[in-house]
PDB file of C-alpha atoms in Angstrom:
ATOM      1  CA  UNK A 164      -4.730   1.342  19.326  1.00 96.00           C
ATOM      2  CA  UNK A 165      -5.206   0.006  15.816  1.00 97.00           C
ATOM      3  CA  UNK A 166      -3.240  -3.178  15.222  1.00 98.00           C
ATOM      4  CA  UNK A 167      -2.914  -5.522  12.274  1.00 98.00           C
ATOM      5  CA  UNK A 168      -1.066  -8.790  12.738  1.00 98.00           C
ATOM      6  CA  UNK A 169      -0.197 -11.059   9.832  1.00 98.00           C
ATOM      7  CA  UNK A 170       0.710 -14.725  10.028  1.00 98.00           C
ATOM      8  CA  UNK A 171       1.067 -17.757   7.791  1.00 98.00           C
ATOM      9  CA  UNK A 172       4.187 -16.907   5.836  1.00 97.00           C
ATOM     10  CA  UNK A 173       7.018 -19.347   5.296  1.00 97.00           C
ATOM     11  CA  UNK A 174       9.021 -21.345   2.794  1.00 98.00           C
ATOM     12  CA  UNK A 175       7.088 -23.149   0.068  1.00 98.00           C
ATOM     13  CA  UNK A 176       8.107 -24.946  -3.094  1.00 98.00           C
ATOM     14  CA  UNK A 177       7.191 -23.610  -6.537  1.00 98.00           C
ATOM     15  CA  UNK A 178       3.685 -24.698  -7.396  1.00 98.00           C
ATOM     16  CA  UNK A 179       2.748 -24.949  -3.756  1.00 98.00           C
ATOM     17  CA  UNK A 180       0.123 -23.167  -1.693  1.00 98.00           C
ATOM     18  CA  UNK A 181       0.058 -20.970   1.376  1.00 98.00           C
ATOM     19  CA  UNK A 182      -2.680 -19.202   3.338  1.00 98.00           C
ATOM     20  CA  UNK A 183      -1.949 -15.883   4.972  1.00 98.00           C
ATOM     21  CA  UNK A 184      -4.033 -14.442   7.793  1.00 98.00           C
ATOM     22  CA  UNK A 185      -4.440 -10.952   9.166  1.00 98.00           C
ATOM     23  CA  UNK A 186      -6.162 -10.152  12.439  1.00 98.00           C
ATOM     24  CA  UNK A 187      -7.256  -6.612  13.180  1.00 98.00           C
ATOM     25  CA  UNK A 188      -7.931  -5.001  16.546  1.00 98.00           C
ATOM     26  CA  UNK A 189      -8.558  -1.580  17.992  1.00 98.00           C
ATOM     27  CA  UNK A 190     -11.077  -0.587  15.306  1.00 97.00           C
ATOM     28  CA  UNK A 191     -14.332  -1.760  13.760  1.00 97.00           C
ATOM     29  CA  UNK A 192     -12.882  -4.286  11.335  1.00 97.00           C
ATOM     30  CA  UNK A 193     -16.135  -4.789   9.450  1.00 97.00           C
ATOM     31  CA  UNK A 194     -16.300  -1.096   8.530  1.00 96.00           C
ATOM     32  CA  UNK A 195     -13.148  -0.979   6.432  1.00 96.00           C
ATOM     33  CA  UNK A 196     -11.890  -2.181   3.089  1.00 96.00           C
ATOM     34  CA  UNK A 197      -8.839  -4.385   3.618  1.00 97.00           C
ATOM     35  CA  UNK A 198      -5.907  -5.071   1.315  1.00 97.00           C
ATOM     36  CA  UNK A 199      -2.791  -7.154   0.855  1.00 98.00           C
ATOM     37  CA  UNK A 200       0.308  -5.346  -0.372  1.00 98.00           C
ATOM     38  CA  UNK A 201       3.608  -7.102  -1.008  1.00 98.00           C
ATOM     39  CA  UNK A 202       7.225  -6.058  -1.224  1.00 98.00           C
ATOM     40  CA  UNK A 203      10.035  -8.157  -2.637  1.00 97.00           C
ATOM     41  CA  UNK A 204      13.367  -7.781  -0.888  1.00 96.00           C
ATOM     42  CA  UNK A 205      14.963  -4.467  -1.774  1.00 94.00           C
ATOM     43  CA  UNK A 206      12.083  -3.601  -4.118  1.00 95.00           C
ATOM     44  CA  UNK A 207       9.050  -1.378  -4.110  1.00 96.00           C
ATOM     45  CA  UNK A 208       5.482  -1.907  -2.981  1.00 97.00           C
ATOM     46  CA  UNK A 209       2.953  -3.834  -5.057  1.00 97.00           C
ATOM     47  CA  UNK A 210      -0.757  -3.885  -4.299  1.00 96.00           C
ATOM     48  CA  UNK A 211      -2.062  -7.459  -4.519  1.00 97.00           C
ATOM     49  CA  UNK A 212      -5.753  -7.564  -3.654  1.00 96.00           C
ATOM     50  CA  UNK A 213      -8.502  -5.941  -1.654  1.00 95.00           C
ATOM     51  CA  UNK A 214     -11.914  -6.826  -0.276  1.00 96.00           C
ATOM     52  CA  UNK A 215     -14.907  -4.651   0.497  1.00 95.00           C
ATOM     53  CA  UNK A 216     -16.215  -4.182   4.045  1.00 95.00           C
ATOM     54  CA  UNK A 217     -18.819  -6.938   3.741  1.00 94.00           C
ATOM     55  CA  UNK A 218     -16.757  -9.204   1.467  1.00 95.00           C
ATOM     56  CA  UNK A 219     -19.071  -8.662  -1.493  1.00 94.00           C
ATOM     57  CA  UNK A 220     -16.408  -7.178  -3.778  1.00 94.00           C
ATOM     58  CA  UNK A 221     -12.866  -8.355  -4.388  1.00 95.00           C
ATOM     59  CA  UNK A 222     -10.177  -7.027  -6.712  1.00 95.00           C
ATOM     60  CA  UNK A 223      -6.795  -8.405  -7.717  1.00 95.00           C
ATOM     61  CA  UNK A 224      -3.658  -7.316  -9.521  1.00 94.00           C
ATOM     62  CA  UNK A 225      -3.514  -8.998 -12.903  1.00 93.00           C
ATOM     63  CA  UNK A 226      -0.501 -11.169 -12.045  1.00 95.00           C
ATOM     64  CA  UNK A 227      -2.307 -13.076  -9.282  1.00 97.00           C
ATOM     65  CA  UNK A 228      -5.775 -13.435 -10.801  1.00 96.00           C
ATOM     66  CA  UNK A 229      -6.841 -17.078 -10.822  1.00 97.00           C
ATOM     67  CA  UNK A 230      -4.134 -18.046  -8.320  1.00 98.00           C
ATOM     68  CA  UNK A 231      -4.836 -15.946  -5.223  1.00 98.00           C
ATOM     69  CA  UNK A 232      -8.125 -15.591  -3.350  1.00 98.00           C
ATOM     70  CA  UNK A 233      -8.802 -12.882  -0.795  1.00 98.00           C
ATOM     71  CA  UNK A 234     -11.494 -13.342   1.841  1.00 98.00           C
ATOM     72  CA  UNK A 235     -12.546 -12.046   5.228  1.00 98.00           C
ATOM     73  CA  UNK A 236     -14.421 -13.198   8.313  1.00 98.00           C
ATOM     74  CA  UNK A 237     -15.714 -10.119  10.109  1.00 98.00           C
ATOM     75  CA  UNK A 238     -16.875 -12.208  13.072  1.00 98.00           C
ATOM     76  CA  UNK A 239     -13.218 -13.047  13.651  1.00 98.00           C
ATOM     77  CA  UNK A 240     -11.855  -9.625  12.635  1.00 98.00           C
ATOM     78  CA  UNK A 241      -9.771 -11.490  10.108  1.00 98.00           C
ATOM     79  CA  UNK A 242      -8.727 -11.339   6.475  1.00 98.00           C
ATOM     80  CA  UNK A 243      -7.087 -14.094   4.493  1.00 98.00           C
ATOM     81  CA  UNK A 244      -5.083 -14.605   1.316  1.00 98.00           C
ATOM     82  CA  UNK A 245      -5.120 -18.084  -0.177  1.00 98.00           C
ATOM     83  CA  UNK A 246      -2.161 -18.345  -2.524  1.00 98.00           C
ATOM     84  CA  UNK A 247      -1.955 -21.232  -4.990  1.00 98.00           C
ATOM     85  CA  UNK A 248       0.432 -22.125  -7.834  1.00 98.00           C
ATOM     86  CA  UNK A 249       3.134 -20.045  -6.232  1.00 98.00           C
ATOM     87  CA  UNK A 250       6.190 -19.002  -8.220  1.00 98.00           C
ATOM     88  CA  UNK A 251       9.512 -17.419  -7.318  1.00 98.00           C
ATOM     89  CA  UNK A 252       8.015 -14.100  -8.402  1.00 97.00           C
ATOM     90  CA  UNK A 253       5.627 -14.257  -5.450  1.00 98.00           C
ATOM     91  CA  UNK A 254       8.498 -14.180  -2.959  1.00 98.00           C
ATOM     92  CA  UNK A 255       7.998 -11.091  -0.806  1.00 98.00           C
ATOM     93  CA  UNK A 256       6.920  -9.680   2.515  1.00 98.00           C
ATOM     94  CA  UNK A 257       3.137  -9.523   2.495  1.00 98.00           C
ATOM     95  CA  UNK A 258       1.520  -6.658   4.381  1.00 98.00           C
ATOM     96  CA  UNK A 259      -2.043  -6.452   5.563  1.00 98.00           C
ATOM     97  CA  UNK A 260      -3.338  -2.890   5.189  1.00 98.00           C
ATOM     98  CA  UNK A 261      -6.503  -1.092   6.287  1.00 97.00           C
ATOM     99  CA  UNK A 262      -8.356   0.944   3.713  1.00 95.00           C
ATOM    100  CA  UNK A 263     -11.235   3.340   3.664  1.00 91.00           C
ATOM    101  CA  UNK A 264     -14.606   2.982   5.290  1.00 90.00           C
ATOM    102  CA  UNK A 265     -17.074   3.520   2.435  1.00 86.00           C
ATOM    103  CA  UNK A 266     -19.925   1.027   2.803  1.00 84.00           C
ATOM    104  CA  UNK A 267     -22.146   2.808   0.302  1.00 87.00           C
ATOM    105  CA  UNK A 268     -19.434   2.865  -2.369  1.00 87.00           C
ATOM    106  CA  UNK A 269     -19.084   0.179  -5.039  1.00 85.00           C
ATOM    107  CA  UNK A 270     -16.116  -0.524  -7.270  1.00 85.00           C
ATOM    108  CA  UNK A 271     -12.339  -0.612  -7.063  1.00 83.00           C
ATOM    109  CA  UNK A 272     -12.193   3.157  -6.816  1.00 86.00           C
ATOM    110  CA  UNK A 273     -13.599   2.914  -3.291  1.00 86.00           C
ATOM    111  CA  UNK A 274     -10.282   1.896  -1.740  1.00 89.00           C
ATOM    112  CA  UNK A 275      -7.083   3.493  -2.967  1.00 91.00           C
ATOM    113  CA  UNK A 276      -5.141   4.348   0.169  1.00 95.00           C
ATOM    114  CA  UNK A 277      -4.078   2.491   3.268  1.00 96.00           C
ATOM    115  CA  UNK A 278      -3.825   4.174   6.651  1.00 96.00           C
ATOM    116  CA  UNK A 279      -2.687   1.318   8.867  1.00 98.00           C
ATOM    117  CA  UNK A 280      -0.297  -1.505   8.067  1.00 98.00           C
ATOM    118  CA  UNK A 281       0.798  -4.680   9.781  1.00 98.00           C
ATOM    119  CA  UNK A 282       4.442  -5.603  10.199  1.00 97.00           C
ATOM    120  CA  UNK A 283       4.281  -8.134   7.388  1.00 98.00           C
ATOM    121  CA  UNK A 284       4.791 -11.856   6.951  1.00 98.00           C
ATOM    122  CA  UNK A 285       7.537 -13.225   4.713  1.00 98.00           C
ATOM    123  CA  UNK A 286       6.747 -15.655   1.919  1.00 98.00           C
ATOM    124  CA  UNK A 287       9.622 -17.441   0.197  1.00 98.00           C
ATOM    125  CA  UNK A 288       8.993 -19.605  -2.845  1.00 98.00           C
ATOM    126  CA  UNK A 289      12.003 -21.790  -3.527  1.00 97.00           C
ATOM    127  CA  UNK A 290      12.954 -25.392  -4.125  1.00 96.00           C
TER     128      UNK A 290
ATOM    129  CA  UNK B 159       8.940  -1.652 -14.291  1.00 50.00           C
ATOM    130  CA  UNK B 160       6.673   0.297 -11.930  1.00 59.00           C
ATOM    131  CA  UNK B 161       3.561   1.940 -13.344  1.00 83.00           C
ATOM    132  CA  UNK B 162       4.376   5.284 -11.712  1.00 96.00           C
ATOM    133  CA  UNK B 163       7.805   6.855 -12.206  1.00 97.00           C
ATOM    134  CA  UNK B 164       9.721   8.336  -9.294  1.00 98.00           C
ATOM    135  CA  UNK B 165      13.330   9.504  -9.082  1.00 98.00           C
ATOM    136  CA  UNK B 166      15.522   6.880  -7.459  1.00 97.00           C
ATOM    137  CA  UNK B 167      16.988   9.312  -4.973  1.00 98.00           C
ATOM    138  CA  UNK B 168      16.681  12.859  -3.687  1.00 98.00           C
ATOM    139  CA  UNK B 169      18.863  14.527  -1.098  1.00 97.00           C
ATOM    140  CA  UNK B 170      18.894  17.719   0.897  1.00 97.00           C
ATOM    141  CA  UNK B 171      20.406  19.363   3.930  1.00 97.00           C
ATOM    142  CA  UNK B 172      18.566  19.790   7.226  1.00 97.00           C
ATOM    143  CA  UNK B 173      16.125  22.682   7.031  1.00 97.00           C
ATOM    144  CA  UNK B 174      15.940  22.645   3.249  1.00 97.00           C
ATOM    145  CA  UNK B 175      12.917  21.719   1.145  1.00 98.00           C
ATOM    146  CA  UNK B 176      12.872  18.852  -1.304  1.00 98.00           C
ATOM    147  CA  UNK B 177      10.286  17.679  -3.819  1.00 98.00           C
ATOM    148  CA  UNK B 178       9.689  14.148  -5.054  1.00 98.00           C
ATOM    149  CA  UNK B 179       7.888  13.726  -8.347  1.00 98.00           C
ATOM    150  CA  UNK B 180       5.571  10.882  -9.343  1.00 98.00           C
ATOM    151  CA  UNK B 181       4.693  10.633 -13.021  1.00 98.00           C
ATOM    152  CA  UNK B 182       1.855   8.508 -14.287  1.00 96.00           C
ATOM    153  CA  UNK B 183      -0.546   8.585 -17.189  1.00 94.00           C
ATOM    154  CA  UNK B 184      -4.036   9.693 -18.131  1.00 92.00           C
ATOM    155  CA  UNK B 185      -5.272   6.342 -16.772  1.00 92.00           C
ATOM    156  CA  UNK B 186      -4.121   6.996 -13.223  1.00 93.00           C
ATOM    157  CA  UNK B 187      -2.536  10.173 -11.825  1.00 95.00           C
ATOM    158  CA  UNK B 188      -3.889  12.363 -14.607  1.00 94.00           C
ATOM    159  CA  UNK B 189      -7.421  11.033 -14.426  1.00 93.00           C
ATOM    160  CA  UNK B 190      -8.130  10.987 -10.707  1.00 92.00           C
ATOM    161  CA  UNK B 191      -7.297  13.033  -7.635  1.00 93.00           C
ATOM    162  CA  UNK B 192      -6.545   9.789  -5.825  1.00 94.00           C
ATOM    163  CA  UNK B 193      -2.791   9.985  -5.281  1.00 97.00           C
ATOM    164  CA  UNK B 194      -1.299   8.881  -1.982  1.00 98.00           C
ATOM    165  CA  UNK B 195       2.186   9.046  -0.498  1.00 98.00           C
ATOM    166  CA  UNK B 196       3.861   6.692   1.965  1.00 98.00           C
ATOM    167  CA  UNK B 197       7.023   6.864   4.034  1.00 98.00           C
ATOM    168  CA  UNK B 198       8.938   3.682   4.807  1.00 98.00           C
ATOM    169  CA  UNK B 199      11.936   3.430   7.065  1.00 98.00           C
ATOM    170  CA  UNK B 200      14.205   0.376   6.675  1.00 95.00           C
ATOM    171  CA  UNK B 201      12.609  -2.854   7.891  1.00 94.00           C
ATOM    172  CA  UNK B 202       9.443  -1.006   8.896  1.00 97.00           C
ATOM    173  CA  UNK B 203       5.933  -0.986   7.517  1.00 97.00           C
ATOM    174  CA  UNK B 204       4.905   1.926   5.297  1.00 98.00           C
ATOM    175  CA  UNK B 205       3.164   4.927   6.844  1.00 98.00           C
ATOM    176  CA  UNK B 206       0.506   6.976   5.067  1.00 98.00           C
ATOM    177  CA  UNK B 207       1.567  10.617   4.676  1.00 98.00           C
ATOM    178  CA  UNK B 208      -0.869  12.049   2.121  1.00 98.00           C
ATOM    179  CA  UNK B 209      -4.071  10.836   0.483  1.00 97.00           C
ATOM    180  CA  UNK B 210      -6.345  12.276  -2.190  1.00 95.00           C
ATOM    181  CA  UNK B 211      -3.388  14.349  -3.478  1.00 97.00           C
ATOM    182  CA  UNK B 212      -3.266  16.911  -0.673  1.00 97.00           C
ATOM    183  CA  UNK B 213      -4.845  15.589   2.527  1.00 97.00           C
ATOM    184  CA  UNK B 214      -2.679  14.785   5.547  1.00 98.00           C
ATOM    185  CA  UNK B 215      -3.957  12.200   8.021  1.00 96.00           C
ATOM    186  CA  UNK B 216      -4.063  13.243  11.647  1.00 95.00           C
ATOM    187  CA  UNK B 217      -0.601  13.211  13.189  1.00 95.00           C
ATOM    188  CA  UNK B 218       1.368  13.822   9.996  1.00 97.00           C
ATOM    189  CA  UNK B 219       3.441  17.013  10.300  1.00 96.00           C
ATOM    190  CA  UNK B 220       2.466  19.891   8.019  1.00 96.00           C
ATOM    191  CA  UNK B 221       6.031  19.822   6.678  1.00 97.00           C
ATOM    192  CA  UNK B 222       4.678  17.219   4.285  1.00 98.00           C
ATOM    193  CA  UNK B 223       2.498  18.493   1.458  1.00 98.00           C
ATOM    194  CA  UNK B 224       1.181  17.100  -1.787  1.00 98.00           C
ATOM    195  CA  UNK B 225       0.151  18.505  -5.128  1.00 97.00           C
ATOM    196  CA  UNK B 226      -0.665  17.432  -8.664  1.00 97.00           C
ATOM    197  CA  UNK B 227      -0.425  18.888 -12.131  1.00 96.00           C
ATOM    198  CA  UNK B 228      -1.520  16.867 -15.114  1.00 96.00           C
ATOM    199  CA  UNK B 229      -0.002  13.405 -14.998  1.00 97.00           C
ATOM    200  CA  UNK B 230       2.542  14.291 -12.317  1.00 98.00           C
ATOM    201  CA  UNK B 231       2.047  14.383  -8.574  1.00 98.00           C
ATOM    202  CA  UNK B 232       4.564  15.763  -6.115  1.00 98.00           C
ATOM    203  CA  UNK B 233       5.446  15.417  -2.455  1.00 98.00           C
ATOM    204  CA  UNK B 234       7.257  18.318  -0.827  1.00 98.00           C
ATOM    205  CA  UNK B 235       9.066  18.009   2.467  1.00 98.00           C
ATOM    206  CA  UNK B 236       9.779  21.402   3.992  1.00 97.00           C
ATOM    207  CA  UNK B 237      12.252  21.952   6.809  1.00 96.00           C
ATOM    208  CA  UNK B 238      13.955  18.624   6.170  1.00 98.00           C
ATOM    209  CA  UNK B 239      14.858  16.715   9.330  1.00 97.00           C
ATOM    210  CA  UNK B 240      17.177  13.768   9.942  1.00 97.00           C
ATOM    211  CA  UNK B 241      14.189  11.551  10.719  1.00 97.00           C
ATOM    212  CA  UNK B 242      12.844  12.166   7.224  1.00 98.00           C
ATOM    213  CA  UNK B 243      15.572   9.954   5.772  1.00 98.00           C
ATOM    214  CA  UNK B 244      13.553   7.060   4.378  1.00 98.00           C
ATOM    215  CA  UNK B 245      12.025   5.640   1.221  1.00 98.00           C
ATOM    216  CA  UNK B 246       8.942   7.361  -0.171  1.00 98.00           C
ATOM    217  CA  UNK B 247       6.330   5.795  -2.425  1.00 98.00           C
ATOM    218  CA  UNK B 248       3.506   7.343  -4.368  1.00 98.00           C
ATOM    219  CA  UNK B 249       0.414   5.451  -5.412  1.00 97.00           C
ATOM    220  CA  UNK B 250      -2.688   6.103  -7.463  1.00 96.00           C
ATOM    221  CA  UNK B 251      -5.981   4.554  -8.358  1.00 94.00           C
ATOM    222  CA  UNK B 252      -5.855   3.167 -11.880  1.00 92.00           C
ATOM    223  CA  UNK B 253      -8.098   1.493 -14.382  1.00 87.00           C
ATOM    224  CA  UNK B 254      -5.334  -0.466 -16.129  1.00 82.00           C
ATOM    225  CA  UNK B 255      -4.731  -4.084 -15.098  1.00 77.00           C
ATOM    226  CA  UNK B 256      -5.092  -3.382 -11.399  1.00 82.00           C
ATOM    227  CA  UNK B 257      -6.757  -1.046  -8.905  1.00 89.00           C
ATOM    228  CA  UNK B 258      -3.825   0.609  -7.164  1.00 94.00           C
ATOM    229  CA  UNK B 259      -0.395   1.213  -8.638  1.00 95.00           C
ATOM    230  CA  UNK B 260       2.702   2.280  -6.749  1.00 97.00           C
ATOM    231  CA  UNK B 261       5.769   4.141  -7.855  1.00 97.00           C
ATOM    232  CA  UNK B 262       9.181   2.527  -7.669  1.00 96.00           C
ATOM    233  CA  UNK B 263      10.129   4.514  -4.590  1.00 97.00           C
ATOM    234  CA  UNK B 264      12.503   7.389  -3.855  1.00 98.00           C
ATOM    235  CA  UNK B 265      15.263   7.206  -1.289  1.00 98.00           C
ATOM    236  CA  UNK B 266      15.572  10.492   0.569  1.00 98.00           C
ATOM    237  CA  UNK B 267      18.958  11.226   2.090  1.00 98.00           C
ATOM    238  CA  UNK B 268      19.489  13.993   4.616  1.00 97.00           C
ATOM    239  CA  UNK B 269      23.000  15.271   4.117  1.00 95.00           C
TER     240      UNK B 269
END
């Protein structure tokens, strides 16, 4: 059974940092694009970032560029999101999501849907 | 403001069919056949229903179908069931400021 488990959320002050983790199991982690998608309370979904199967390509939504860094460690079946300079606008539940398996594809167009999701980890930015 | 526009709510009686629209632009929905749909029940993670406009992943009932015309994609739920009461989100690949954009979501109520 495919499972994605996020961790690392919590309460942080504005301007602070947080590192989220996602561990995958039940599938070949290294064969799939992986993404972070967030959802503020009572609001819709917002794609945040994704990373190619081998970590060689990374893409971000404009609002987090320069502040967030996505990475992965395929040996540990894990993906990470380093979040710096956090603001109240980053408050949300952050989901880890599995994308396509397209190792020969290059570019953001290679991953545009997500077929498995974790249960999410809540990030609250407040003083 | 979400990049893709969905109606805030749609309702229908059990057994009826309903359609949820998702309107984008020539930079996303209109340019690529890369529209997806997700179902989200309260306090649950989203579930993929449709990808690449019309394709259903294994295990998704054929009551769910997708289509696209111009800049507008649609999700149709046929034979509406009580368990279909949830929020539905569309998404699309885009070349403007991001890679994937979502709609604002549509709350489906089964009367």
